[in-house]
PDB file of C-alpha atoms in Angstrom:
ATOM      1  CA  GLY A   1       0.000   0.000   0.000  1.00  0.00           C
ATOM      2  CA  ILE A   2       0.869   3.663  -0.204  1.00  0.00           C
ATOM      3  CA  GLN A   3       3.226   4.849   2.527  1.00  0.00           C
ATOM      4  CA  VAL A   4       2.687   8.229   4.146  1.00  0.00           C
ATOM      5  CA  GLU A   5       5.288  10.041   6.210  1.00  0.00           C
ATOM      6  CA  GLN A   6       4.591  13.115   8.284  1.00  0.00           C
ATOM      7  CA  SER A   7       7.319  15.429   9.490  1.00  0.00           C
ATOM      8  CA  PRO A   8       8.351  16.518  11.951  1.00  0.00           C
ATOM      9  CA  PRO A   9       6.858  14.027  14.408  1.00  0.00           C
ATOM     10  CA  ASP A  10       7.037  16.598  17.201  1.00  0.00           C
ATOM     11  CA  LEU A  11       7.240  20.386  17.126  1.00  0.00           C
ATOM     12  CA  ILE A  12       7.439  22.889  19.969  1.00  0.00           C
ATOM     13  CA  LEU A  13       6.866  26.568  19.249  1.00  0.00           C
ATOM     14  CA  GLN A  14       6.546  29.828  21.091  1.00  0.00           C
ATOM     15  CA  GLU A  15       3.302  31.675  20.586  1.00  0.00           C
ATOM     16  CA  GLY A  16       3.495  33.866  17.505  1.00  0.00           C
ATOM     17  CA  ALA A  17       5.903  31.668  15.577  1.00  0.00           C
ATOM     18  CA  ASN A  18       5.212  30.250  12.129  1.00  0.00           C
ATOM     19  CA  SER A  19       5.548  26.594  11.164  1.00  0.00           C
ATOM     20  CA  THR A  20       5.322  24.213   8.228  1.00  0.00           C
ATOM     21  CA  LEU A  21       4.152  20.633   8.541  1.00  0.00           C
ATOM     22  CA  ARG A  22       4.791  18.183   5.753  1.00  0.00           C
ATOM     23  CA  CYS A  23       3.228  15.010   4.410  1.00  0.00           C
ATOM     24  CA  ASN A  24       5.113  12.859   1.889  1.00  0.00           C
ATOM     25  CA  PHE A  25       3.579   9.985  -0.037  1.00  0.00           C
ATOM     26  CA  SER A  26       5.173   7.042  -1.773  1.00  0.00           C
ATOM     27  CA  ASP A  27       2.705   7.265  -4.665  1.00  0.00           C
ATOM     28  CA  SER A  28      -0.096   9.454  -5.993  1.00  0.00           C
ATOM     29  CA  VAL A  29      -2.963   9.868  -3.552  1.00  0.00           C
ATOM     30  CA  ASN A  30      -6.581  10.909  -3.821  1.00  0.00           C
ATOM     31  CA  ASN A  31      -8.704  13.301  -1.832  1.00  0.00           C
ATOM     32  CA  LEU A  32      -5.979  14.503   0.513  1.00  0.00           C
ATOM     33  CA  GLN A  33      -7.163  16.150   3.721  1.00  0.00           C
ATOM     34  CA  TRP A  34      -5.648  17.732   6.818  1.00  0.00           C
ATOM     35  CA  PHE A  35      -7.103  17.285  10.304  1.00  0.00           C
ATOM     36  CA  HIS A  36      -6.370  18.755  13.714  1.00  0.00           C
ATOM     37  CA  GLN A  37      -6.924  16.691  16.854  1.00  0.00           C
ATOM     38  CA  ASN A  38      -7.055  18.845  19.969  1.00  0.00           C
ATOM     39  CA  PRO A  39      -5.668  17.653  23.322  1.00  0.00           C
ATOM     40  CA  TRP A  40      -9.151  16.375  24.262  1.00  0.00           C
ATOM     41  CA  GLY A  41      -9.324  14.049  21.257  1.00  0.00           C
ATOM     42  CA  GLN A  42     -11.627  16.064  19.010  1.00  0.00           C
ATOM     43  CA  LEU A  43     -10.736  15.732  15.329  1.00  0.00           C
ATOM     44  CA  ILE A  44     -11.554  18.672  13.102  1.00  0.00           C
ATOM     45  CA  ASN A  45     -11.292  18.670   9.331  1.00  0.00           C
ATOM     46  CA  LEU A  46      -9.099  21.612   8.317  1.00  0.00           C
ATOM     47  CA  PHE A  47      -8.727  21.279   4.567  1.00  0.00           C
ATOM     48  CA  TYR A  48      -9.812  19.119   1.674  1.00  0.00           C
ATOM     49  CA  ILE A  49      -6.833  19.766  -0.598  1.00  0.00           C
ATOM     50  CA  PRO A  50      -6.342  17.240  -3.428  1.00  0.00           C
ATOM     51  CA  SER A  51      -4.217  19.799  -5.278  1.00  0.00           C
ATOM     52  CA  GLY A  52      -3.378  23.475  -5.252  1.00  0.00           C
ATOM     53  CA  THR A  53      -3.495  25.882  -2.325  1.00  0.00           C
ATOM     54  CA  LYS A  54      -6.220  26.895   0.113  1.00  0.00           C
ATOM     55  CA  GLN A  55      -6.206  29.370   2.953  1.00  0.00           C
ATOM     56  CA  ASN A  56      -8.384  29.665   6.024  1.00  0.00           C
ATOM     57  CA  GLY A  57      -7.357  32.427   8.380  1.00  0.00           C
ATOM     58  CA  ARG A  58      -3.918  31.707   9.814  1.00  0.00           C
ATOM     59  CA  LEU A  59      -3.815  28.281   8.207  1.00  0.00           C
ATOM     60  CA  SER A  60      -3.081  27.389   4.637  1.00  0.00           C
ATOM     61  CA  ALA A  61      -2.369  24.161   2.812  1.00  0.00           C
ATOM     62  CA  THR A  62      -0.683  23.270  -0.443  1.00  0.00           C
ATOM     63  CA  THR A  63      -0.675  19.940  -2.230  1.00  0.00           C
ATOM     64  CA  VAL A  64       1.659  19.241  -5.130  1.00  0.00           C
ATOM     65  CA  ALA A  65       0.205  15.993  -6.381  1.00  0.00           C
ATOM     66  CA  THR A  66       2.875  15.447  -9.039  1.00  0.00           C
ATOM     67  CA  GLU A  67       5.604  15.708  -6.378  1.00  0.00           C
ATOM     68  CA  ARG A  68       3.623  13.566  -3.911  1.00  0.00           C
ATOM     69  CA  TYR A  69       3.594  15.912  -0.949  1.00  0.00           C
ATOM     70  CA  SER A  70       1.380  18.299   0.937  1.00  0.00           C
ATOM     71  CA  LEU A  71       2.232  21.140   3.309  1.00  0.00           C
ATOM     72  CA  LEU A  72       0.274  22.759   6.115  1.00  0.00           C
ATOM     73  CA  TYR A  73       1.333  26.267   7.120  1.00  0.00           C
ATOM     74  CA  ILE A  74       0.456  27.745  10.489  1.00  0.00           C
ATOM     75  CA  SER A  75       1.214  31.416  10.916  1.00  0.00           C
ATOM     76  CA  SER A  76       1.254  33.436  14.149  1.00  0.00           C
ATOM     77  CA  SER A  77       0.640  30.277  16.158  1.00  0.00           C
ATOM     78  CA  GLN A  78      -1.550  30.348  19.250  1.00  0.00           C
ATOM     79  CA  THR A  79      -1.736  28.007  22.238  1.00  0.00           C
ATOM     80  CA  THR A  80      -5.059  26.729  20.912  1.00  0.00           C
ATOM     81  CA  ASP A  81      -3.218  25.384  17.853  1.00  0.00           C
ATOM     82  CA  SER A  82      -1.655  22.717  20.072  1.00  0.00           C
ATOM     83  CA  GLY A  83      -2.583  19.134  19.297  1.00  0.00           C
ATOM     84  CA  VAL A  84      -1.832  16.595  16.610  1.00  0.00           C
ATOM     85  CA  TYR A  85      -2.083  17.356  12.912  1.00  0.00           C
ATOM     86  CA  PHE A  86      -2.863  14.494  10.560  1.00  0.00           C
ATOM     87  CA  CYS A  87      -2.871  14.232   6.821  1.00  0.00           C
ATOM     88  CA  ALA A  88      -5.160  11.604   5.349  1.00  0.00           C
ATOM     89  CA  PHE A  89      -5.970  10.278   1.907  1.00  0.00           C
ATOM     90  CA  ASP A  90      -8.362   8.027   0.103  1.00  0.00           C
ATOM     91  CA  PRO A  91      -6.394   4.964  -1.058  1.00  0.00           C
ATOM     92  CA  GLN A  92      -8.930   3.797  -3.596  1.00  0.00           C
ATOM     93  CA  GLY A  93     -10.211   7.023  -5.096  1.00  0.00           C
ATOM     94  CA  GLY A  94     -13.934   7.539  -4.638  1.00  0.00           C
ATOM     95  CA  SER A  95     -14.269   5.155  -1.727  1.00  0.00           C
ATOM     96  CA  GLU A  96     -15.435   5.960   1.761  1.00  0.00           C
ATOM     97  CA  LYS A  97     -12.067   5.165   3.327  1.00  0.00           C
ATOM     98  CA  LEU A  98      -9.444   7.479   4.742  1.00  0.00           C
ATOM     99  CA  VAL A  99      -5.903   6.385   5.577  1.00  0.00           C
ATOM    100  CA  PHE A 100      -4.210   8.589   8.157  1.00  0.00           C
ATOM    101  CA  GLY A 101      -0.563   9.442   8.693  1.00  0.00           C
ATOM    102  CA  LYS A 102       0.996   9.126  12.149  1.00  0.00           C
ATOM    103  CA  GLY A 103       0.657  12.838  12.759  1.00  0.00           C
ATOM    104  CA  THR A 104       2.736  15.790  13.905  1.00  0.00           C
ATOM    105  CA  LYS A 105       2.341  16.684  17.564  1.00  0.00           C
ATOM    106  CA  LEU A 106       2.452  20.464  17.938  1.00  0.00           C
ATOM    107  CA  THR A 107       2.892  22.213  21.261  1.00  0.00           C
ATOM    108  CA  VAL A 108       2.575  25.997  21.323  1.00  0.00           C
ATOM    109  CA  ASN A 109       3.854  27.551  24.528  1.00  0.00           C
ATOM    110  CA  PRO A 110       2.670  30.952  25.790  1.00  0.00           C
TER     111      PRO A 110
ATOM    112  CA  GLU B   1     -19.909  20.116  19.686  1.00  0.00           C
ATOM    113  CA  THR B   2     -19.486  19.089  16.075  1.00  0.00           C
ATOM    114  CA  GLY B   3     -22.923  17.550  15.578  1.00  0.00           C
ATOM    115  CA  VAL B   4     -21.644  14.003  16.085  1.00  0.00           C
ATOM    116  CA  THR B   5     -22.214  12.842  19.663  1.00  0.00           C
ATOM    117  CA  GLN B   6     -20.531   9.797  21.170  1.00  0.00           C
ATOM    118  CA  THR B   7     -21.414   8.152  24.462  1.00  0.00           C
ATOM    119  CA  PRO B   8     -19.988   7.289  26.842  1.00  0.00           C
ATOM    120  CA  ARG B   9     -16.912   9.526  26.822  1.00  0.00           C
ATOM    121  CA  HIS B  10     -14.988   7.070  28.996  1.00  0.00           C
ATOM    122  CA  LEU B  11     -15.499   3.343  29.550  1.00  0.00           C
ATOM    123  CA  VAL B  12     -13.637   0.821  31.666  1.00  0.00           C
ATOM    124  CA  MET B  13     -14.606  -2.797  31.135  1.00  0.00           C
ATOM    125  CA  GLY B  14     -13.393  -6.227  32.066  1.00  0.00           C
ATOM    126  CA  MET B  15     -12.458  -8.806  29.468  1.00  0.00           C
ATOM    127  CA  THR B  16     -15.646 -10.788  30.103  1.00  0.00           C
ATOM    128  CA  ASN B  17     -18.008  -7.811  29.944  1.00  0.00           C
ATOM    129  CA  LYS B  18     -20.357  -6.816  27.146  1.00  0.00           C
ATOM    130  CA  LYS B  19     -20.777  -3.123  26.447  1.00  0.00           C
ATOM    131  CA  SER B  20     -21.850  -0.868  23.587  1.00  0.00           C
ATOM    132  CA  LEU B  21     -20.606   2.423  22.239  1.00  0.00           C
ATOM    133  CA  LYS B  22     -23.124   4.808  20.756  1.00  0.00           C
ATOM    134  CA  CYS B  23     -22.782   7.436  18.052  1.00  0.00           C
ATOM    135  CA  GLU B  24     -25.510   9.841  16.990  1.00  0.00           C
ATOM    136  CA  GLN B  25     -25.635  12.531  14.314  1.00  0.00           C
ATOM    137  CA  HIS B  26     -28.431  14.800  13.193  1.00  0.00           C
ATOM    138  CA  LEU B  27     -26.533  16.470  10.380  1.00  0.00           C
ATOM    139  CA  GLY B  28     -28.451  14.694   7.649  1.00  0.00           C
ATOM    140  CA  HIS B  29     -25.368  12.659   6.749  1.00  0.00           C
ATOM    141  CA  ASN B  30     -25.862   9.270   5.183  1.00  0.00           C
ATOM    142  CA  ALA B  31     -22.489   7.624   5.798  1.00  0.00           C
ATOM    143  CA  MET B  32     -21.064   6.749   9.220  1.00  0.00           C
ATOM    144  CA  TYR B  33     -17.722   5.316  10.291  1.00  0.00           C
ATOM    145  CA  TRP B  34     -15.916   3.761  13.239  1.00  0.00           C
ATOM    146  CA  TYR B  35     -12.207   4.485  13.648  1.00  0.00           C
ATOM    147  CA  LYS B  36      -9.805   3.154  16.283  1.00  0.00           C
ATOM    148  CA  GLN B  37      -6.936   5.276  17.576  1.00  0.00           C
ATOM    149  CA  SER B  38      -4.339   3.411  19.622  1.00  0.00           C
ATOM    150  CA  ALA B  39      -1.364   5.006  21.303  1.00  0.00           C
ATOM    151  CA  LYS B  40       1.526   5.651  18.914  1.00  0.00           C
ATOM    152  CA  LYS B  41      -0.428   4.352  15.903  1.00  0.00           C
ATOM    153  CA  PRO B  42      -2.338   6.063  13.091  1.00  0.00           C
ATOM    154  CA  LEU B  43      -6.108   6.082  13.092  1.00  0.00           C
ATOM    155  CA  GLU B  44      -7.438   2.831  11.702  1.00  0.00           C
ATOM    156  CA  LEU B  45     -10.715   2.502   9.856  1.00  0.00           C
ATOM    157  CA  MET B  46     -12.873  -0.262  11.341  1.00  0.00           C
ATOM    158  CA  PHE B  47     -16.299  -0.068   9.717  1.00  0.00           C
ATOM    159  CA  VAL B  48     -18.147   2.011   7.149  1.00  0.00           C
ATOM    160  CA  TYR B  49     -21.908   2.234   6.785  1.00  0.00           C
ATOM    161  CA  SER B  50     -23.505   3.979   3.841  1.00  0.00           C
ATOM    162  CA  LEU B  51     -27.290   4.364   3.765  1.00  0.00           C
ATOM    163  CA  GLU B  52     -27.419   1.974   6.723  1.00  0.00           C
ATOM    164  CA  GLU B  53     -25.631  -0.816   4.874  1.00  0.00           C
ATOM    165  CA  ARG B  54     -22.171  -1.960   5.849  1.00  0.00           C
ATOM    166  CA  VAL B  55     -19.856  -1.281   2.921  1.00  0.00           C
ATOM    167  CA  GLU B  56     -16.518  -1.851   4.596  1.00  0.00           C
ATOM    168  CA  ASN B  57     -15.248  -4.168   7.287  1.00  0.00           C
ATOM    169  CA  ASN B  58     -11.561  -3.578   7.610  1.00  0.00           C
ATOM    170  CA  SER B  59     -10.573  -7.028   8.913  1.00  0.00           C
ATOM    171  CA  VAL B  60     -11.837  -6.267  12.381  1.00  0.00           C
ATOM    172  CA  PRO B  61     -12.054  -9.135  14.937  1.00  0.00           C
ATOM    173  CA  SER B  62     -15.539 -10.480  15.563  1.00  0.00           C
ATOM    174  CA  ARG B  63     -15.441  -9.308  19.190  1.00  0.00           C
ATOM    175  CA  PHE B  64     -16.353  -5.923  17.675  1.00  0.00           C
ATOM    176  CA  SER B  65     -19.855  -5.929  16.206  1.00  0.00           C
ATOM    177  CA  PRO B  66     -21.292  -2.797  14.554  1.00  0.00           C
ATOM    178  CA  GLU B  67     -24.959  -1.948  14.181  1.00  0.00           C
ATOM    179  CA  CYS B  68     -26.566   0.857  12.184  1.00  0.00           C
ATOM    180  CA  PRO B  69     -30.345   0.841  12.824  1.00  0.00           C
ATOM    181  CA  ASN B  70     -30.895   4.097  10.916  1.00  0.00           C
ATOM    182  CA  SER B  71     -28.897   6.834   9.243  1.00  0.00           C
ATOM    183  CA  SER B  72     -28.607   8.834  12.472  1.00  0.00           C
ATOM    184  CA  HIS B  73     -27.327   6.158  14.825  1.00  0.00           C
ATOM    185  CA  LEU B  74     -24.348   3.841  14.903  1.00  0.00           C
ATOM    186  CA  PHE B  75     -23.379   1.394  17.612  1.00  0.00           C
ATOM    187  CA  LEU B  76     -20.286  -0.658  18.316  1.00  0.00           C
ATOM    188  CA  HIS B  77     -21.034  -3.696  20.453  1.00  0.00           C
ATOM    189  CA  LEU B  78     -18.087  -5.031  22.424  1.00  0.00           C
ATOM    190  CA  HIS B  79     -17.634  -8.466  23.999  1.00  0.00           C
ATOM    191  CA  THR B  80     -14.713 -10.485  25.368  1.00  0.00           C
ATOM    192  CA  LEU B  81     -12.236  -7.742  24.548  1.00  0.00           C
ATOM    193  CA  GLN B  82      -8.507  -7.897  25.146  1.00  0.00           C
ATOM    194  CA  PRO B  83      -6.293  -5.328  26.900  1.00  0.00           C
ATOM    195  CA  GLU B  84      -4.777  -4.392  23.527  1.00  0.00           C
ATOM    196  CA  ASP B  85      -8.233  -3.191  22.455  1.00  0.00           C
ATOM    197  CA  SER B  86      -7.843  -0.258  24.824  1.00  0.00           C
ATOM    198  CA  ALA B  87      -7.941   2.833  22.616  1.00  0.00           C
ATOM    199  CA  LEU B  88      -9.876   5.928  21.616  1.00  0.00           C
ATOM    200  CA  TYR B  89     -12.817   4.923  19.413  1.00  0.00           C
ATOM    201  CA  LEU B  90     -13.953   7.667  17.082  1.00  0.00           C
ATOM    202  CA  CYS B  91     -17.165   7.892  15.139  1.00  0.00           C
ATOM    203  CA  ALA B  92     -17.482  10.041  12.030  1.00  0.00           C
ATOM    204  CA  SER B  93     -20.142  10.877   9.492  1.00  0.00           C
ATOM    205  CA  SER B  94     -20.191  12.399   6.011  1.00  0.00           C
ATOM    206  CA  ARG B  95     -22.827  13.744   3.639  1.00  0.00           C
ATOM    207  CA  GLY B  96     -21.985  11.390   0.860  1.00  0.00           C
ATOM    208  CA  GLN B  97     -19.922   8.382   0.134  1.00  0.00           C
ATOM    209  CA  GLY B  98     -16.354   9.478   0.284  1.00  0.00           C
ATOM    210  CA  PRO B  99     -13.948  11.961   1.809  1.00  0.00           C
ATOM    211  CA  TYR B 100     -14.803  14.646  -0.768  1.00  0.00           C
ATOM    212  CA  TYR B 101     -17.973  15.345   1.181  1.00  0.00           C
ATOM    213  CA  GLY B 102     -16.055  16.068   4.351  1.00  0.00           C
ATOM    214  CA  TYR B 103     -15.915  14.138   7.571  1.00  0.00           C
ATOM    215  CA  THR B 104     -17.332  15.245  10.901  1.00  0.00           C
ATOM    216  CA  PHE B 105     -15.878  13.404  13.883  1.00  0.00           C
ATOM    217  CA  GLY B 106     -17.264  12.905  17.345  1.00  0.00           C
ATOM    218  CA  SER B 107     -15.174  13.441  20.467  1.00  0.00           C
ATOM    219  CA  GLY B 108     -14.566   9.730  20.901  1.00  0.00           C
ATOM    220  CA  THR B 109     -14.959   7.116  23.605  1.00  0.00           C
ATOM    221  CA  ARG B 110     -11.817   6.374  25.608  1.00  0.00           C
ATOM    222  CA  LEU B 111     -11.987   2.616  26.244  1.00  0.00           C
ATOM    223  CA  THR B 112      -9.848   0.831  28.808  1.00  0.00           C
ATOM    224  CA  VAL B 113      -9.982  -2.976  28.996  1.00  0.00           C
ATOM    225  CA  VAL B 114      -8.781  -4.410  32.278  1.00  0.00           C
TER     226      VAL B 114
END
């Protein structure tokens, strides 16, 4: 199956700093998405980003499908950004399944 | 609250017990999912229901038994579990069949098997 690698596995920032999280894939993927899981376990869908760039407030995401990677940018980080960020993809294209990466654990200190 | 409600939030059960996890959504979604999140491992898809029919069973042991009585409710019945089944169990729903329609997750049930 397709391998997905997220980097870095852990990231510690001071409030106000910017960061870039990365997801690399071993092959082309479908329906790529980014999620944030807060420290209480709640998973929130951030972006559906099969290709191109999207922005939502301080967050933006870029997927370069031909290069098999996706990036999540967090600008002016806040303590509420802490948690685990996952990328996920649909391995079969058009199915109901999502395969998740292992995540990047982000800690934003005040 | 995201619109997907899971109960209970925490559950401790013995290996011989029988318990059920409940998931409820009133978002008008017609697909529902169970995911398992173990420590240090990626989320794993367990079951998918679309229009109340099971469309995916991701090689899950029979000690986990899903039930979807209608499009708003999803259960996961548990019996004779093992300690390694301890995990966060997440329910999700989507408007259509597939990630394109966007997933909404519940807050999960933290299960501990003793």
